[in-house]
Structure formats: C-alpha cells, structure tokens
Short mmCIF file of C-alpha atoms in Angstrom, two decimals:
data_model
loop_
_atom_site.label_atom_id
_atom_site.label_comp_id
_atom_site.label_asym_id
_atom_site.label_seq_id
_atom_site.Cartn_x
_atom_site.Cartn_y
_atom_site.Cartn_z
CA UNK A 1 149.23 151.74 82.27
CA UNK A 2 147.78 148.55 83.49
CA UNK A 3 148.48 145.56 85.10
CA UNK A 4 147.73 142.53 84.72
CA UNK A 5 147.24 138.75 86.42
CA UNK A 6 145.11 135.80 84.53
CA UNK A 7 144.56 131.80 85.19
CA UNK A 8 142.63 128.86 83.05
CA UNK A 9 142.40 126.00 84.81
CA UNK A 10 140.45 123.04 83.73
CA UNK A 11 139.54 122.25 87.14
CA UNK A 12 139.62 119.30 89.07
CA UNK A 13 136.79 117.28 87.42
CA UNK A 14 137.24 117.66 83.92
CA UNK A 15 139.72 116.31 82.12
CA UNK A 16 140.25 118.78 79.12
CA UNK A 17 140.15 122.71 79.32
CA UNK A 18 137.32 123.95 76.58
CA UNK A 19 137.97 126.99 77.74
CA UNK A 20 139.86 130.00 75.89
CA UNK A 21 142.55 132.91 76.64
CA UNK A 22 144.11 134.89 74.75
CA UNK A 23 145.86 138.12 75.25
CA UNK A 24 147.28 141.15 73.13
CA UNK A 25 149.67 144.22 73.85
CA UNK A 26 150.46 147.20 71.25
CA UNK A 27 151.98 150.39 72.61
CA UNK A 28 148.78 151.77 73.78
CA UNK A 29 146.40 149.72 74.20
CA UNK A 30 145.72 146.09 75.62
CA UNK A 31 142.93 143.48 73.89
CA UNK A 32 141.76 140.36 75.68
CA UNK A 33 139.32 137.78 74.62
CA UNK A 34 138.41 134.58 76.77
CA UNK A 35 136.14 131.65 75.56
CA UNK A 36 133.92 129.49 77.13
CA UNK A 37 133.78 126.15 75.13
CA UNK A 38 131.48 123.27 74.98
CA UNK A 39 132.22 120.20 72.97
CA UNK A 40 136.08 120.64 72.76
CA UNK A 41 138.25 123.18 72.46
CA UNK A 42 137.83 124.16 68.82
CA UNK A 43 135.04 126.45 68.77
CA UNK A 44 137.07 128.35 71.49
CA UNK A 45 140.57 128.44 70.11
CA UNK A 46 138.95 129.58 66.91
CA UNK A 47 137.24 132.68 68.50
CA UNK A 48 139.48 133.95 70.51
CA UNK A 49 142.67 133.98 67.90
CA UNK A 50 139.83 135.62 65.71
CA UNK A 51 139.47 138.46 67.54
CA UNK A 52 143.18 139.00 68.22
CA UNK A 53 144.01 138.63 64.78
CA UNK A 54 141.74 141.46 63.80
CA UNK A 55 141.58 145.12 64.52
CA UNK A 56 138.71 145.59 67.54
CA UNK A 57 135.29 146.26 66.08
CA UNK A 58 135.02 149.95 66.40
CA UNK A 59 130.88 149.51 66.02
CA UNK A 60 128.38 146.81 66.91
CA UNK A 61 127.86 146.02 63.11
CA UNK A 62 131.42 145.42 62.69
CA UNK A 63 131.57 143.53 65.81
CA UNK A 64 128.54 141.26 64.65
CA UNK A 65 129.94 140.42 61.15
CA UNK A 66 132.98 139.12 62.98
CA UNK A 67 131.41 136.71 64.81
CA UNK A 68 129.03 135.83 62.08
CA UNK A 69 132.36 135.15 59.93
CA UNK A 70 133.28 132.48 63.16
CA UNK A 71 129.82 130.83 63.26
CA UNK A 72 129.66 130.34 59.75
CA UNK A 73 133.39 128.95 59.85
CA UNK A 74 131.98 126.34 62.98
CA UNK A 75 128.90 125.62 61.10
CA UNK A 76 130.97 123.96 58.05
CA UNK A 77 133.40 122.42 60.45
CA UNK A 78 130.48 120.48 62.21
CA UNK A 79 131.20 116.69 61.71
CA UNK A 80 128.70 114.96 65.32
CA UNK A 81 125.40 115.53 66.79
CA UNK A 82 127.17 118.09 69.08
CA UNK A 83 129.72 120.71 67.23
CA UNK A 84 131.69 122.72 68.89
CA UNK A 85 130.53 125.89 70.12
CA UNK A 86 131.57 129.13 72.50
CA UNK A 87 131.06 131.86 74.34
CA UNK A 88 132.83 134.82 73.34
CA UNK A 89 133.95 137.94 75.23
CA UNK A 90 136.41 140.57 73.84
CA UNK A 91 138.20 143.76 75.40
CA UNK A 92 140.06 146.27 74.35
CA UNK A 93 141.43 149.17 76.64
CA UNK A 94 143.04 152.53 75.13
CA UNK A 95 146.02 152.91 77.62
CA UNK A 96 145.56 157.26 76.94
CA UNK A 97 141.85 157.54 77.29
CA UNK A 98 141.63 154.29 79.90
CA UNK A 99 138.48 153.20 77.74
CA UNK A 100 137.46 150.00 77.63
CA UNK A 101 135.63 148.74 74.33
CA UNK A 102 133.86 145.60 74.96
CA UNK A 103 131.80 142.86 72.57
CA UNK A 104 130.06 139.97 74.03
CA UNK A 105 128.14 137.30 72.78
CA UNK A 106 126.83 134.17 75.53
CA UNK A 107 127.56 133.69 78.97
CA UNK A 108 131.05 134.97 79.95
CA UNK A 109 131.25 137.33 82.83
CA UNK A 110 132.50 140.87 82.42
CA UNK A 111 133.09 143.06 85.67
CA UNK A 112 134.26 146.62 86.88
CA UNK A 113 135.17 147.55 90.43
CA UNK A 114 135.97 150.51 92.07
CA UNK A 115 136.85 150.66 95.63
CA UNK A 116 136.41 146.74 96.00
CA UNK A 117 132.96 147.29 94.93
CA UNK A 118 130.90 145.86 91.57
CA UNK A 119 130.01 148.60 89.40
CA UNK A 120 129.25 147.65 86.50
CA UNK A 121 128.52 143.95 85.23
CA UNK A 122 127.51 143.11 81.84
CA UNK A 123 124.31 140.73 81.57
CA UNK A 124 124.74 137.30 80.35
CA UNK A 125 123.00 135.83 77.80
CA UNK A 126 122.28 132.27 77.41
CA UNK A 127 123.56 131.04 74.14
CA UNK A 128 126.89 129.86 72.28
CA UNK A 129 128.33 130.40 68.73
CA UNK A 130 128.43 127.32 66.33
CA UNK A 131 126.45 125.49 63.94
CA UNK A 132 123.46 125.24 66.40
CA UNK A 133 123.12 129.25 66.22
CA UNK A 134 123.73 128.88 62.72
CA UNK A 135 120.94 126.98 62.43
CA UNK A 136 118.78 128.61 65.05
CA UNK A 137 118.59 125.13 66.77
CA UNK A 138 117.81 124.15 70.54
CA UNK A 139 117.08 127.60 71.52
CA UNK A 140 120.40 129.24 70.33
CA UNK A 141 119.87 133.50 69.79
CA UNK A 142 121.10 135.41 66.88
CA UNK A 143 124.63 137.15 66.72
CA UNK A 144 122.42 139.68 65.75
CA UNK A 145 119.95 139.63 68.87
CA UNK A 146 122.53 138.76 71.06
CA UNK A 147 125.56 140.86 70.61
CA UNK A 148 126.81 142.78 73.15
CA UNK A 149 128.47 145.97 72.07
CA UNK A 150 129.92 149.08 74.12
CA UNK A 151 132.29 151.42 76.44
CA UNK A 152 133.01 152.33 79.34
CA UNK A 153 135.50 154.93 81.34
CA UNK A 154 137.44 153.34 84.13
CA UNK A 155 139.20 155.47 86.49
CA UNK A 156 142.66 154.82 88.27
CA UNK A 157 142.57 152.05 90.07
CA UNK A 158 139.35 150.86 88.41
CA UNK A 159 139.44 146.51 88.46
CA UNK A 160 138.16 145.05 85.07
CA UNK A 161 137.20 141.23 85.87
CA UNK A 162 136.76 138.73 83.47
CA UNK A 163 135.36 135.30 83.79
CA UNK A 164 133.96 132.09 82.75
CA UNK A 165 131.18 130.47 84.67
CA UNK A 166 133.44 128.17 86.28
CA UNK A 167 134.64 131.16 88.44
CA UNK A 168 131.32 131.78 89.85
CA UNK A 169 129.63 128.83 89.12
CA UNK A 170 132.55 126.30 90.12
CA UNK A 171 129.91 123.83 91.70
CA UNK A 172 129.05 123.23 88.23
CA UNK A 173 125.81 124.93 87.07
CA UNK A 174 125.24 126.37 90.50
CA UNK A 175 126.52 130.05 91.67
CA UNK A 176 129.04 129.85 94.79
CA UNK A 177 130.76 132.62 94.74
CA UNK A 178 129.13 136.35 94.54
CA UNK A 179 130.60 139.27 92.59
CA UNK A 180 130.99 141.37 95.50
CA UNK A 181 133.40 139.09 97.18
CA UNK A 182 134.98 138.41 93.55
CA UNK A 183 135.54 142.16 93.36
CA UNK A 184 137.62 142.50 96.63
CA UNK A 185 140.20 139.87 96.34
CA UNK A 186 143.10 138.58 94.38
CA UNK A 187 143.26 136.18 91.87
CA UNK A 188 145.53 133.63 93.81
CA UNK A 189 142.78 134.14 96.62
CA UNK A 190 140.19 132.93 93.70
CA UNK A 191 141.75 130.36 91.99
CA UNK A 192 142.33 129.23 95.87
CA UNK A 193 138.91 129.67 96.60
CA UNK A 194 137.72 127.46 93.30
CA UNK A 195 139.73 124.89 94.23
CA UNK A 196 137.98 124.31 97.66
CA UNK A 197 134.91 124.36 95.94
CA UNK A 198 135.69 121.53 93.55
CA UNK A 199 136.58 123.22 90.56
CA UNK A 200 133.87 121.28 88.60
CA UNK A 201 134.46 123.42 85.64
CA UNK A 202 137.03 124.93 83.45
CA UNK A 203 137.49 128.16 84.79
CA UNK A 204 139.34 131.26 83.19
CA UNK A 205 140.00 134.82 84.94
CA UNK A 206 141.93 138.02 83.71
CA UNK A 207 142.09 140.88 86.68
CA UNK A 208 143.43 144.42 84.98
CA UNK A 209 143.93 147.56 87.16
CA UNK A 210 144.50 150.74 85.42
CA UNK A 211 147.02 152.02 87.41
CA UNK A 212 147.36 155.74 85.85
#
C-alpha cells in the first residue's frame, strides 16, 4: 500500500502550465509519469497519456521504442521554429514486491528517502523529446544514449519524490532548494516554500510512501 499527495502549479510568472501529470491505479500496482514541457503543452500531454496508455516497459529496449514512437509522433507534428518538446519520467511500483520500475529521459527529478534522508537520486540529463532530438539538432541526445532504465527496492516507509525543475529550481534556472531539505518535508510545506521563492516556473511534485 501507498499513499499518495501531488501538485502542478504553473507558478506565479508564467502564464500557462507546460508541465505534465498523470497518474494510474490497478489492483497492485501504481504508474506515474510527469512531464516537463517547453513550447506548450503538447509535447507533454502527449507523453505522459503515452505511457499510461501502455503496459510499463518491462526492459530498456522496450522502454526506448516507446519514446522513439512519441518523438517521431512530435517530429511530424512540428509546424514553428520551436516544436514542442518534453521531459519524460515514468514509474511504476508493484504494491507486493514494493518495486519501483523507473524510465527517464531529460531533466525531471526522481528521488528516494529513507529516514528523511536522500538515498537515491537519479542523474539528469540535459535534453528533451521532439523534433529537435529527432533531428539531432541544438545539442539534443539520443533516446537511445539517453534513456534511463531501472529498479529499485523501497522499504516501508521509503519516500519516492518526483519533480520538475521548477521544484528545485523555482528561481528559474537557478537551484534554491536542496534535496535534503526536499526529502524531510511535506508537500504543502513545498508548494509553500515555492511560492515564497517566486514560483518562476511550472512546477510538478508527486510524494508516495509505501506504507506496508
């Protein structure tokens, strides 16, 4: 069993929230996928109702030919000098085994802690899906240098974070607020804490705690 608390915001500077949430339940097991946008919302909204509208890539091959399928999708949809692209991070946790699957691909945050304490964070990688990765165009990686692909076993009471950069980064393009204070407080106390930063960015957080 988990539970679960989550927020997207588009701040108080920007008009529009580019950013993405969604959020899946079966009987025993839980999938969430949140989407950092850039150029609109599209690219986002497209990636994350991919990935719940799929069964979870069991392997990294799997995992890469789904998000090749969504670049190649934003790469025909491109109509201006900037398309619409995304981050993408996707979760899925077996409620009986309490593992968590995870595939990644850009710059959205992923974090474990135990105890209030980081454990685990995922690295970042600085690139987004859509016609300009396509294209291999202003620096863009790969899906298939870039993907992100693996497990972890969380124990009870285990905290599995995750995050655009407008959580940590909500003086835009600047970090403000560290993981280890992140991983010992609630997600009222960080939407608060956002908000008295500026909220210069969209910003999107999930918190689930395995609670057995």
């Amino acid at each position: 069993m988990v539970s679960l608390a989550a927020f997207t915001t588009p701040g108080l500077v920007k008009t529009v929230n580019e950013d993405a949430l969604g959020i899946r339940f079966s009987p025993n097991e839980i999938t969430v996928c949140i989407c950092d946008g850039h150029w609109g919302q599209l690219a986002a909204q497209f990636a994350c109702q991919t990935f719940l509208n799929r069964p979870f890539p069991s392997d990294k091959n799997r995992a890469i030919k789904i998000l090749d399928s969504i670049q190649t999708r934003l790469f025909r949809l491109q109509d201006s000098p900037k398309p619409p692209e995304t981050s993408v991070l996707a979760v899925k946790i077996n409620l009986g085994f309490n593992t968590l699957h995870f595939v990644s691909y850009g710059d959205c945050r992923l974090m474990i802690s135990r105890d209030h304490h980081p454990i685990f964070n995922l690295p970042t990688c600085p690139t987004w899906l859509g016609a300009l990765s396509f294209k291999n165009l202003r620096h863009r990686i790969p899906v298939s240098q870039a993907t992100q692909f693996g497990s972890v076993t969380l124990k009870k009471t285990d905290r599995v974070l995750l995050f655009t950069d407008g959580v940590d980064e909500c003086v835009y393009e600047t970090p403000t607020i560290s993981n280890s204070w992140l991983a010992s407080h609630t997600p009222d106390q960080i939407l608060n804490r956002i908000c008295r930063h500026g909220a210069q960015d969209n910003a999107t957080f999930v918190n689930l705690q395995v609670l057995k």
